Amino acid sequence: MGLLKTSLRTVKKRKSRAALIIICITIGVAVFAGANVGADGVENAYVTRLLSTFGDVDLTLSNSSNPLYSIQYNQSLLSQLLNTPHVEAVAPRISTLQTFWFNSTGNNTLLLIGIDNILDNQFGSVTPPGLVNQLHGNNCIINQVAAEIFNLTSGENIGLYSPLIGVNETVHIIGVGVFQGKFSVEKSTPIIVLNIEFIQSLFHLENQATEIVLKIDSYRNIETVINNLRNIYGDKFTYYSQKLEALEKSESNILVLRGALNIFSILALIVTFVLIIVVMLMNISERKRDLGIMRSIGASTRQIFSYVIIETLLYGLIGSTVGTLTGIFLSTYMLDFLGAAISTITTLGELSIILNPVTLITCFSTGMIIVLLAGNIPAIAATRITILETFRPKMKGIARVNVLKKSLILGVILLISGSITLYLLGGGMILTGNFTPILLSTALITAGLIIFFSSSLYYVSRGVSTIFKPLLKESKAIIERYIARNRTRTTFTFTMVAIGIVFVIFFSSLAVTFTATFSTVIRVFTGSDIKMQVNPAVNYNFTAELRTLPGVQAVSPSYESWCTITGEDFKIALIFIDPDSFLDVYPRINTASGPAIEDALNTLKSVNKTIILAKKAADLLNLTVGDTITLNVKNINGSTTPIDFNIVALVEQFYGYPQYMFNIRAFGDIYGAYISISQLEDVIGTSNVEVFFIKLQTGVDQIQVKNELENILSPRFESLTLISAREWENQISSIIESFSNVVYFFVGFSFIVAAIGIGIIMIVAVSERRQEIGILKAIGMSRKQVLKLVVCEAVIITVIGLIVGIGGGLYLWFLFLNRIVSTASNLFFELPFIIPVNIIIYMIVTGVLIALAASAYPAYRAMKLEVIDALRRE
Amino acid sequence: MAYRLDSSQLGLEKKVVLETVNLSRYYKRGDQVIKALDNVSVKIYRGEPTAIMGPSGSGKTTFLNLVGLLDKPTSGSILINGQDVTLMSSKQIVDLRRHTIGFIFQFYNLIDVLTAKENVELPLLIAGVKKKERAQRTAALLSLVGLSDRANHLPDELSGGEQQRVAIARALVNNPSLILADEPTGDLDSKTGRMVMKILLDSCKERDIGLIVVTHDSDIANMMDRILFLRDGRLIGESRPGS
Ligand SMILES: Nc1ncnc2c1ncn2[C@@H]1O[C@H](COP(=O)(O)OP(=O)(O)O)[C@@H](O)[C@H]1O
Ligand SMILES: [Mg+2]
């Protein structure tokens, strides 16, 4: 216990050092806790919204031998279920499809649902709300479908009559609603909801239910409850949770969200880890004398070790506690920001802080573990201090190694293997949507660059400081050597800066490229201005009528069918087009072989079973103009028929449909064939289509015409969707924008961490170099020059980080783009390599500002340092 | 007229480079006042190397710090080249450090990331001297201290004596009028110490520079023209070893 006392005294004596370490730990833990508490909040909001459509029921038990059969239950089964951990409520439920005669209508099939209002009070959104609680006696609520089909309203009675099952009852409608949960799927079924007891007595089904529904304290525990019940009841029941199913479906979304948040919080922890080591090492080296004396009076290595580790843990205890609490505070801001950032991508429920004790404990203990791990290094260093060392001024023993050859080679190898990874596997990503290769190569390339720069730091820092030569003047040589000498520390600092920037540059390149490409993409893709989709489908001759509408210049109907080719593992999209309007509405394309496009289109029109085929498909199949291709065409009623088509011409570029636009896989291989729409009936068995492409007259306002068309056409269809190219563009740019917002959010996050890191590293640097700063002042350095010395070192390290980050980001984007372009060899549009100049400028300005802000305090301390204090020996 | 020669022209009258008048520096330690330096009035001349001796804690370092403008006196004044420095602005003081005063420390205190040549060049760089002149003066001083062949070595690659010679070159490089050395040989063996000291003495005499050396070593002190004795912050006497 003597050790603890000594440690406490040391902490008291060196308040500023202690504060520095505590700040490091606090910040790291705060960021970690902020991210995790924030992620809990976001996950909760996401899940809340996701589950909001499902009502109270978390788990449904049904008869495993046949879900339509009823379950015999009694009170003891119910209370047994209720006593299962995490189960909050249990109720039987009946749902049965029955046919009744009522209100002088014939055979009416409807779903009768008997609910228990304890559990099902949020069963549906009923107006006025709370009606479910009044479901007693013969009161019932019907769904909107029933209200519409049978022309019923609230307040009316329905006489249910079924001689088959001997029912003749009148039920009273107290409300109309939309029912949630399982029944929301059966949208077109009329539903009558009654109290379960009423139905039981109606059908003489006392103590029987089609299912037993359970409410569980949290969606997180559904799985546990299922496992528990399975242990007790085995396969007697089928356990089904719609919520769980929905959660599983969106699990990857949640994982991405948490993962993204965690990448940065782990980054913050790594930074903290290193900072603890750096600051504690400084602390130890400042206390060399004390430690040397302790050793000389007989302290064992173990005692020294525990002395240091106890001190570190003391800091950890304070830092982790304060950090966890600060993290909770931080997460409110994070939630606000993140909510705003992703609002256009996905709507979340109410964002509120969720204080999950597990998360809080995890955050605190993560802090302690980091401290314990990091504390080992300074503690071991402390045990190595010899008594002798304390008497003489330290000899640093500068290694004259300018380039670490081995790590340089390692860096190059990593760079190359990262590039190769993307080159070899990255292409697959475009087709399969597997992003592991790109992540892997990002990691490899970033690590490679960092190691490469680190191992040749001497030349790097000389190079960079040469850029600043006119500014640095007398400090140039000193700064560049300082940077090169503290290789590990510098590497760590510039890495913090670089990592966020790699992401920004990569993603903003992506955003810039796609934004720039987008308007051309829409043109090239369709040549039309509006895409119209109708339901139900309508005869393609409807185009004639559409052409007469105001503002319309040309219209082309479209139908697409994916056909397989026997013996080949790719599909061909058979696209039905109108040869007359094709060239108006599709972009102008020329044939690669065969007659000119106009003649080819004429042939399509006049000769049956003729197609224009994508050249790439023809090449793969070894076919050419005049040959016959057999496509297995799917008929409207689902059957597949092989049909021979004659190839009239080949086209180099094949333009698919805009709906594939954002399906990145479609960038890959759209093999397609155009065929005249006049054969739709013949080939597919229908002449109805759902899609029309409309080209507008020049000079008209797209949005205005679109609105007019909508007004004219909407009474004709059940549903009508008109998308104008302009709106589409806007929609995409807003998606890209919110995507960028998310990226900026994370980058801002990592910049804050980087700023703190730079600040602390510079504080350490200044306190280590007190004496040298004293000498520099003694030989004539002015306060301004000293200030510059510190600030410029931080700036140059940041600039190295900027170079790595910007260079790495651009290189990755360059590789990625190349892969897209070469994998999607029949890409229908250009993807130019655009450098996001303004983002790069922002990054440079932000980076330098961060360096200035972070080094301000250390520089101020250096400036204020009195020569005699700096040179005095204790 | 020819017989009325100015004494200075004959080198008879010595030029005062530093003068202190009732220079005092007190420290407060609790209620106690420690008179680290108490009413010291002394004149130091160009080309007359002066040693300061005295027991530990007698105020030698305090004196050097004050006249080197690293510390401010409690009372009294300091005149360097006839100018009262106690009234100077910090900008003027920086200027004085750059052009008038050179320091040599016990532990050499070279900048360890810079080579010998760069260490010597540094004061010129800080003062903004042109490149060509910097190169000339640096080379000249390195050869003066006999380290031309070690110019590109880092301090760690040099012996203590060599490091101190680099420090001497650094102190001399901006042609100061006063060099202050606090136990410059304290960390060297006596033979090396004398050798280093000789270089310093010769160059100061040759260039007519004022030199103050604090030392415990009477052999070193006896190499000087004049020795001042301090005790309890007071000047208690002086001697001239040569005469
Ligand atoms: N910063 C200070 N605060 C308090 N006392 C000091 C300080 N610096 C020096 N002293 C005291 O002033 C006296 C003279 O010190 P110093 O000039 O360093 O002696 P010397 O160099 O001759 O050994 C000593 O008693 C010392 O304790
Ligand atoms: Mg002293």
Short mmCIF file of C-alpha atoms in Angstrom, two decimals, chain A residues 15-411:
data_model
loop_
_atom_site.label_atom_id
_atom_site.label_comp_id
_atom_site.label_asym_id
_atom_site.label_seq_id
_atom_site.Cartn_x
_atom_site.Cartn_y
_atom_site.Cartn_z
CA LYS A 15 -0.49 17.86 -11.65
CA SER A 16 -0.03 19.01 -15.24
CA ARG A 17 1.43 15.69 -16.37
CA ALA A 18 -1.31 13.81 -14.60
CA ALA A 19 -3.88 16.09 -16.20
CA LEU A 20 -2.37 15.45 -19.61
CA ILE A 21 -2.61 11.68 -19.29
CA ILE A 22 -6.08 11.87 -17.83
CA ILE A 23 -7.12 14.08 -20.73
CA CYS A 24 -5.72 11.54 -23.21
CA ILE A 25 -7.62 8.70 -21.61
CA THR A 26 -10.76 10.76 -21.17
CA ILE A 27 -10.81 11.78 -24.80
CA GLY A 28 -10.19 8.29 -26.10
CA VAL A 29 -12.80 6.73 -23.87
CA ALA A 30 -15.21 9.60 -24.54
CA VAL A 31 -14.97 9.13 -28.28
CA PHE A 32 -15.34 5.39 -27.88
CA ALA A 33 -18.27 5.76 -25.51
CA GLY A 34 -19.79 8.51 -27.64
CA ALA A 35 -19.65 6.30 -30.69
CA ASN A 36 -21.05 3.30 -28.87
CA VAL A 37 -23.77 5.12 -26.99
CA GLY A 38 -24.52 6.94 -30.23
CA ALA A 39 -24.62 3.66 -32.11
CA ASP A 40 -27.02 2.28 -29.51
CA GLY A 41 -29.18 5.33 -30.07
CA VAL A 42 -29.05 5.05 -33.83
CA GLU A 43 -29.64 1.34 -33.74
CA ASN A 44 -32.54 1.87 -31.40
CA ALA A 45 -34.00 4.56 -33.65
CA TYR A 46 -33.53 2.36 -36.66
CA VAL A 47 -35.00 -0.68 -34.99
CA THR A 48 -37.81 1.31 -33.43
CA ARG A 49 -38.83 2.53 -36.84
CA LEU A 50 -38.39 -0.86 -38.33
CA LEU A 51 -40.46 -2.52 -35.65
CA SER A 52 -43.03 0.23 -35.36
CA THR A 53 -45.20 -1.52 -37.91
CA PHE A 54 -45.35 -4.70 -35.88
CA GLY A 55 -47.26 -3.82 -32.75
CA ASP A 56 -46.70 -5.47 -29.42
CA VAL A 57 -46.34 -9.04 -30.41
CA ASP A 58 -42.75 -10.20 -30.42
CA LEU A 59 -43.16 -13.92 -30.75
CA THR A 60 -45.88 -16.18 -32.05
CA LEU A 61 -46.23 -19.83 -31.09
CA SER A 62 -48.32 -21.96 -33.37
CA ASN A 63 -49.09 -25.60 -33.75
CA SER A 64 -46.03 -27.20 -35.23
CA SER A 65 -47.84 -30.10 -36.90
CA ASN A 66 -50.07 -27.71 -38.80
CA PRO A 67 -50.22 -24.01 -38.21
CA LEU A 68 -53.88 -23.97 -39.19
CA TYR A 69 -54.82 -26.30 -36.36
CA SER A 70 -55.50 -24.88 -33.04
CA ILE A 71 -53.48 -25.15 -29.87
CA GLN A 72 -55.20 -26.44 -26.78
CA TYR A 73 -54.15 -24.19 -23.93
CA ASN A 74 -54.97 -23.70 -20.29
CA GLN A 75 -54.14 -21.18 -17.64
CA SER A 76 -51.13 -23.10 -16.41
CA LEU A 77 -49.56 -23.13 -19.88
CA LEU A 78 -50.08 -19.41 -20.11
CA SER A 79 -48.58 -18.71 -16.71
CA GLN A 80 -45.72 -21.07 -17.44
CA LEU A 81 -44.99 -19.07 -20.57
CA LEU A 82 -45.33 -15.85 -18.64
CA ASN A 83 -42.77 -17.05 -16.12
CA THR A 84 -40.15 -17.54 -18.79
CA PRO A 85 -37.47 -14.86 -18.37
CA HIS A 86 -37.94 -11.71 -20.48
CA VAL A 87 -41.55 -12.53 -21.29
CA GLU A 88 -43.79 -9.63 -20.34
CA ALA A 89 -47.19 -10.73 -21.55
CA VAL A 90 -48.84 -13.78 -23.03
CA ALA A 91 -52.13 -14.08 -24.81
CA PRO A 92 -53.95 -16.50 -27.06
CA ARG A 93 -55.04 -15.34 -30.46
CA ILE A 94 -57.29 -16.83 -33.08
CA SER A 95 -57.19 -16.12 -36.74
CA THR A 96 -59.46 -18.03 -38.99
CA LEU A 97 -60.56 -17.63 -42.56
CA GLN A 98 -64.32 -18.05 -42.77
CA THR A 99 -67.04 -17.67 -45.31
CA PHE A 100 -70.20 -15.83 -44.29
CA TRP A 101 -73.30 -14.47 -45.77
CA PHE A 102 -74.09 -11.01 -44.61
CA ASN A 103 -75.93 -7.85 -45.44
CA SER A 104 -77.58 -9.62 -48.33
CA THR A 105 -74.29 -10.43 -50.02
CA GLY A 106 -73.25 -13.91 -51.09
CA ASN A 107 -70.25 -16.02 -50.13
CA ASN A 108 -67.83 -13.64 -48.51
CA THR A 109 -64.49 -14.92 -47.40
CA LEU A 110 -62.99 -12.92 -44.60
CA LEU A 111 -60.45 -13.27 -41.91
CA LEU A 112 -61.78 -13.39 -38.38
CA ILE A 113 -59.27 -12.45 -35.79
CA GLY A 114 -59.82 -12.90 -32.12
CA ILE A 115 -57.41 -10.91 -30.00
CA ASP A 116 -56.66 -10.43 -26.39
CA ASN A 117 -56.66 -6.74 -25.74
CA ILE A 118 -54.05 -6.99 -23.00
CA LEU A 119 -51.39 -7.75 -25.47
CA ASP A 120 -52.89 -6.47 -28.64
CA ASN A 121 -53.70 -2.94 -27.65
CA GLN A 122 -51.31 -1.71 -30.29
CA PHE A 123 -52.53 -4.23 -32.74
CA GLY A 124 -53.49 -1.71 -35.32
CA SER A 125 -53.66 1.95 -36.05
CA VAL A 126 -57.30 2.50 -35.48
CA THR A 127 -59.05 5.83 -35.52
CA PRO A 128 -59.97 6.95 -32.96
CA PRO A 129 -57.05 5.23 -31.17
CA GLY A 130 -57.61 3.05 -28.14
CA LEU A 131 -60.60 1.33 -29.69
CA VAL A 132 -58.94 -2.04 -29.31
CA ASN A 133 -59.57 -1.75 -25.58
CA GLN A 134 -63.29 -1.62 -26.27
CA LEU A 135 -63.28 -4.94 -28.03
CA HIS A 136 -65.67 -6.77 -25.78
CA GLY A 137 -68.94 -8.48 -26.40
CA ASN A 138 -69.82 -8.36 -30.05
CA ASN A 139 -67.83 -5.19 -30.73
CA CYS A 140 -65.53 -5.45 -33.70
CA ILE A 141 -63.12 -3.43 -35.77
CA ILE A 142 -62.83 -3.98 -39.48
CA ASN A 143 -59.97 -3.15 -41.78
CA GLN A 144 -60.13 -0.67 -44.61
CA VAL A 145 -60.35 -3.41 -47.22
CA ALA A 146 -63.46 -4.83 -45.60
CA ALA A 147 -64.93 -1.34 -45.29
CA GLU A 148 -64.39 -0.72 -48.99
CA ILE A 149 -65.44 -4.11 -50.32
CA PHE A 150 -68.58 -4.40 -48.26
CA ASN A 151 -69.28 -0.71 -48.04
CA LEU A 152 -69.32 -0.69 -44.26
CA THR A 153 -68.65 2.11 -41.82
CA SER A 154 -68.21 2.47 -38.14
CA GLY A 155 -71.43 2.30 -36.16
CA GLU A 156 -73.06 -0.27 -38.42
CA ASN A 157 -73.87 -3.86 -37.58
CA ILE A 158 -72.96 -6.90 -39.62
CA GLY A 159 -75.04 -10.03 -39.51
CA LEU A 160 -72.72 -12.97 -39.89
CA TYR A 161 -74.53 -16.04 -41.16
CA SER A 162 -73.04 -19.39 -41.98
CA PRO A 163 -75.31 -22.42 -42.01
CA LEU A 164 -72.24 -24.60 -42.59
CA ILE A 165 -70.77 -23.97 -39.15
CA GLY A 166 -74.03 -23.02 -37.54
CA VAL A 167 -73.30 -19.38 -36.92
CA ASN A 168 -75.83 -16.61 -36.92
CA GLU A 169 -74.57 -13.59 -35.04
CA THR A 170 -74.60 -9.86 -35.32
CA VAL A 171 -71.44 -7.91 -34.64
CA HIS A 172 -71.17 -4.18 -34.08
CA ILE A 173 -68.52 -2.14 -35.89
CA ILE A 174 -66.83 0.32 -33.55
CA GLY A 175 -64.02 1.37 -35.87
CA VAL A 176 -62.07 1.00 -39.06
CA GLY A 177 -58.35 0.57 -38.98
CA VAL A 178 -55.19 -0.72 -40.50
CA PHE A 179 -53.89 -3.82 -38.84
CA GLN A 180 -50.29 -4.44 -38.26
CA GLY A 181 -48.06 -7.33 -37.75
CA LYS A 182 -48.56 -10.54 -39.57
CA PHE A 183 -51.83 -9.42 -41.08
CA SER A 184 -50.46 -6.37 -42.77
CA VAL A 185 -49.09 -8.76 -45.37
CA GLU A 186 -52.54 -9.82 -46.42
CA LYS A 187 -53.39 -6.40 -47.61
CA SER A 188 -56.25 -7.34 -49.84
CA THR A 189 -58.06 -9.54 -47.32
CA PRO A 190 -61.04 -8.17 -45.48
CA ILE A 191 -60.51 -8.56 -41.74
CA ILE A 192 -62.83 -8.43 -38.80
CA VAL A 193 -61.20 -8.19 -35.42
CA LEU A 194 -63.11 -9.32 -32.33
CA ASN A 195 -62.43 -10.23 -28.77
CA ILE A 196 -61.02 -13.76 -28.64
CA GLU A 197 -63.62 -14.93 -26.17
CA PHE A 198 -66.39 -13.96 -28.57
CA ILE A 199 -64.90 -16.06 -31.35
CA GLN A 200 -64.23 -18.93 -28.99
CA SER A 201 -67.85 -19.05 -27.98
CA LEU A 202 -68.98 -18.51 -31.55
CA PHE A 203 -67.16 -21.58 -32.78
CA HIS A 204 -67.19 -23.52 -29.52
CA LEU A 205 -63.43 -23.33 -29.34
CA GLU A 206 -63.05 -22.77 -25.59
CA ASN A 207 -59.38 -22.85 -24.54
CA GLN A 208 -58.24 -23.12 -28.09
CA ALA A 209 -56.20 -20.69 -30.12
CA THR A 210 -54.47 -20.70 -33.46
CA GLU A 211 -51.52 -19.05 -31.87
CA ILE A 212 -50.17 -17.85 -28.59
CA VAL A 213 -48.58 -14.46 -28.79
CA LEU A 214 -45.86 -13.20 -26.50
CA LYS A 215 -44.52 -9.82 -25.66
CA ILE A 216 -40.85 -9.74 -24.75
CA ASP A 217 -39.07 -6.99 -22.84
CA SER A 218 -36.71 -6.15 -25.70
CA TYR A 219 -36.23 -7.25 -29.25
CA ARG A 220 -32.70 -8.16 -28.21
CA ASN A 221 -34.06 -11.00 -26.09
CA ILE A 222 -36.39 -12.61 -28.59
CA GLU A 223 -33.79 -15.14 -29.57
CA THR A 224 -33.06 -16.06 -25.95
CA VAL A 225 -36.75 -16.61 -25.24
CA ILE A 226 -37.11 -18.81 -28.31
CA ASN A 227 -34.19 -20.92 -27.14
CA ASN A 228 -35.61 -21.17 -23.64
CA LEU A 229 -39.01 -22.23 -24.89
CA ARG A 230 -37.51 -24.71 -27.28
CA ASN A 231 -35.73 -26.32 -24.32
CA ILE A 232 -39.02 -26.68 -22.49
CA TYR A 233 -41.52 -27.46 -25.25
CA GLY A 234 -39.25 -28.80 -27.94
CA ASP A 235 -40.90 -28.97 -31.30
CA LYS A 236 -44.40 -28.81 -29.97
CA PHE A 237 -44.64 -25.26 -31.27
CA THR A 238 -43.46 -23.39 -34.27
CA TYR A 239 -41.69 -20.30 -33.01
CA TYR A 240 -42.01 -17.36 -35.28
CA SER A 241 -41.07 -13.75 -34.76
CA GLN A 242 -41.81 -11.33 -37.49
CA LYS A 243 -39.70 -8.73 -35.73
CA LEU A 244 -36.74 -11.03 -35.63
CA GLU A 245 -37.18 -11.79 -39.29
CA ALA A 246 -37.29 -8.11 -40.14
CA LEU A 247 -34.26 -7.48 -37.95
CA GLU A 248 -32.34 -10.26 -39.59
CA LYS A 249 -33.11 -8.80 -42.96
CA SER A 250 -31.77 -5.43 -41.95
CA GLU A 251 -28.98 -6.80 -39.82
CA SER A 252 -26.40 -5.81 -42.37
CA ASN A 253 -27.62 -2.21 -42.31
CA ILE A 254 -27.25 -2.08 -38.56
CA LEU A 255 -23.87 -3.73 -38.76
CA VAL A 256 -22.65 -1.23 -41.32
CA LEU A 257 -23.81 1.61 -39.13
CA ARG A 258 -22.21 0.23 -35.99
CA GLY A 259 -19.13 -0.82 -37.89
CA ALA A 260 -18.60 2.60 -39.36
CA LEU A 261 -19.00 4.23 -35.97
CA ASN A 262 -16.68 1.71 -34.43
CA ILE A 263 -13.91 2.06 -36.97
CA PHE A 264 -13.45 5.60 -35.79
CA SER A 265 -13.88 4.89 -32.14
CA ILE A 266 -11.27 2.15 -32.38
CA LEU A 267 -9.05 4.63 -34.11
CA ALA A 268 -9.57 6.93 -31.15
CA LEU A 269 -8.60 4.12 -28.79
CA ILE A 270 -5.44 3.37 -30.71
CA VAL A 271 -4.57 7.04 -30.57
CA THR A 272 -5.21 7.03 -26.85
CA PHE A 273 -3.11 3.92 -26.44
CA VAL A 274 -0.14 5.54 -28.13
CA LEU A 275 -0.63 8.86 -26.36
CA ILE A 276 -0.64 7.17 -22.96
CA ILE A 277 2.64 5.50 -23.83
CA VAL A 278 4.17 8.71 -25.14
CA VAL A 279 3.11 10.85 -22.22
CA MET A 280 3.97 8.24 -19.60
CA LEU A 281 7.39 7.74 -21.16
CA MET A 282 7.96 11.45 -20.96
CA ASN A 283 6.75 11.38 -17.41
CA ILE A 284 9.18 8.59 -16.58
CA SER A 285 12.12 10.24 -18.26
CA GLU A 286 11.44 13.42 -16.35
CA ARG A 287 11.49 11.38 -13.19
CA LYS A 288 14.58 9.40 -14.03
CA ARG A 289 16.38 10.79 -11.03
CA ASP A 290 13.71 9.78 -8.56
CA LEU A 291 13.47 6.35 -10.06
CA GLY A 292 17.25 5.96 -10.12
CA ILE A 293 17.38 6.88 -6.48
CA MET A 294 14.58 4.48 -5.63
CA ARG A 295 16.55 1.74 -7.32
CA SER A 296 19.75 2.72 -5.53
CA ILE A 297 18.04 2.45 -2.16
CA GLY A 298 16.89 -1.04 -2.98
CA ALA A 299 13.57 -0.91 -4.85
CA SER A 300 13.13 -4.07 -6.88
CA THR A 301 12.24 -4.14 -10.54
CA ARG A 302 8.84 -5.40 -9.56
CA GLN A 303 8.27 -2.57 -7.17
CA ILE A 304 9.27 0.01 -9.75
CA PHE A 305 6.99 -1.67 -12.26
CA SER A 306 4.00 -1.68 -9.94
CA TYR A 307 4.75 1.84 -8.87
CA VAL A 308 4.43 3.04 -12.46
CA ILE A 309 1.52 0.81 -13.41
CA ILE A 310 -0.46 1.80 -10.32
CA GLU A 311 0.03 5.41 -11.18
CA THR A 312 -1.12 4.77 -14.75
CA LEU A 313 -4.14 2.83 -13.54
CA LEU A 314 -5.02 5.68 -11.24
CA TYR A 315 -5.14 7.96 -14.25
CA GLY A 316 -7.07 5.28 -16.12
CA LEU A 317 -9.69 5.09 -13.40
CA ILE A 318 -10.34 8.81 -13.52
CA GLY A 319 -10.02 9.04 -17.29
CA SER A 320 -12.30 6.10 -18.01
CA THR A 321 -15.00 7.33 -15.66
CA VAL A 322 -14.91 10.89 -16.91
CA GLY A 323 -14.57 9.62 -20.48
CA THR A 324 -17.61 7.37 -20.27
CA LEU A 325 -19.68 10.19 -18.82
CA THR A 326 -18.39 12.65 -21.41
CA GLY A 327 -19.16 10.08 -24.08
CA ILE A 328 -22.80 10.05 -23.08
CA PHE A 329 -22.81 13.80 -23.41
CA LEU A 330 -20.94 13.61 -26.71
CA SER A 331 -23.39 11.12 -28.13
CA THR A 332 -26.23 13.66 -28.08
CA TYR A 333 -24.30 15.78 -30.53
CA MET A 334 -23.37 12.77 -32.52
CA LEU A 335 -26.94 11.65 -32.76
CA ASP A 336 -28.12 15.07 -33.90
CA PHE A 337 -25.41 15.30 -36.46
CA LEU A 338 -25.68 11.77 -37.70
CA GLY A 339 -29.45 11.95 -37.83
CA ALA A 340 -29.23 15.02 -40.02
CA ALA A 341 -26.50 13.52 -42.12
CA ILE A 342 -28.33 10.35 -43.02
CA SER A 343 -31.83 11.76 -43.08
CA THR A 344 -32.02 11.63 -46.85
CA ILE A 345 -30.79 8.06 -47.05
CA THR A 346 -32.99 6.49 -44.48
CA THR A 347 -35.52 7.81 -42.07
CA LEU A 348 -34.96 6.95 -38.49
CA GLY A 349 -37.33 7.01 -35.59
CA GLU A 350 -36.85 9.46 -32.76
CA LEU A 351 -33.16 9.65 -31.94
CA SER A 352 -32.66 9.46 -28.24
CA ILE A 353 -29.86 8.38 -25.98
CA ILE A 354 -30.06 4.81 -24.89
CA LEU A 355 -28.11 4.12 -21.74
CA ASN A 356 -27.40 0.48 -22.05
CA PRO A 357 -25.47 -0.57 -18.95
CA VAL A 358 -23.60 -3.18 -20.97
CA THR A 359 -22.35 -0.48 -23.33
CA LEU A 360 -21.34 1.79 -20.46
CA ILE A 361 -19.50 -0.97 -18.65
CA THR A 362 -17.84 -1.99 -21.90
CA CYS A 363 -16.67 1.57 -22.46
CA PHE A 364 -15.29 1.93 -18.98
CA SER A 365 -13.53 -1.41 -19.01
CA THR A 366 -12.19 -0.84 -22.52
CA GLY A 367 -10.62 2.34 -21.17
CA MET A 368 -9.08 0.42 -18.27
CA ILE A 369 -7.80 -2.35 -20.51
CA ILE A 370 -6.21 0.15 -22.88
CA VAL A 371 -4.58 1.87 -19.93
CA LEU A 372 -3.34 -1.40 -18.50
CA LEU A 373 -1.92 -2.50 -21.85
CA ALA A 374 -0.35 0.85 -22.62
CA GLY A 375 0.93 1.24 -19.06
CA ASN A 376 3.17 -1.79 -19.44
CA ILE A 377 5.54 -0.12 -21.82
CA PRO A 378 6.45 2.89 -19.65
CA ALA A 379 6.47 0.63 -16.61
CA ILE A 380 8.99 -1.67 -18.24
CA ALA A 381 10.98 1.34 -19.40
CA ALA A 382 11.04 2.55 -15.80
CA THR A 383 12.50 -0.72 -14.58
CA ARG A 384 15.33 -0.37 -17.06
CA ILE A 385 16.50 2.96 -15.66
CA THR A 386 19.90 2.59 -14.08
CA ILE A 387 21.24 4.68 -11.30
CA LEU A 388 24.13 5.75 -13.46
CA GLU A 389 21.87 7.26 -16.07
CA THR A 390 20.53 9.81 -13.67
CA PHE A 391 23.90 11.41 -13.10
CA ARG A 392 24.89 12.23 -16.62
CA PRO A 393 22.87 14.11 -19.15
CA LYS A 394 21.21 11.67 -21.45
CA MET A 395 22.96 10.56 -24.57
CA LYS A 396 20.38 10.05 -27.21
CA GLY A 397 22.57 8.08 -29.54
CA ILE A 398 21.08 9.33 -32.73
CA ALA A 399 20.83 6.66 -35.33
CA ARG A 400 22.21 7.93 -38.56
CA VAL A 401 19.77 5.78 -40.46
CA ASN A 402 18.10 7.84 -43.10
CA VAL A 403 16.18 5.02 -44.70
CA LEU A 404 14.99 1.85 -43.02
CA LYS A 405 15.55 -0.44 -45.97
CA LYS A 406 13.59 -3.40 -44.68
CA SER A 407 10.46 -1.49 -43.84
CA LEU A 408 10.77 0.48 -47.06
CA ILE A 409 10.62 -2.81 -48.93
CA LEU A 410 7.73 -3.96 -46.74
CA GLY A 411 5.89 -0.74 -47.55
#
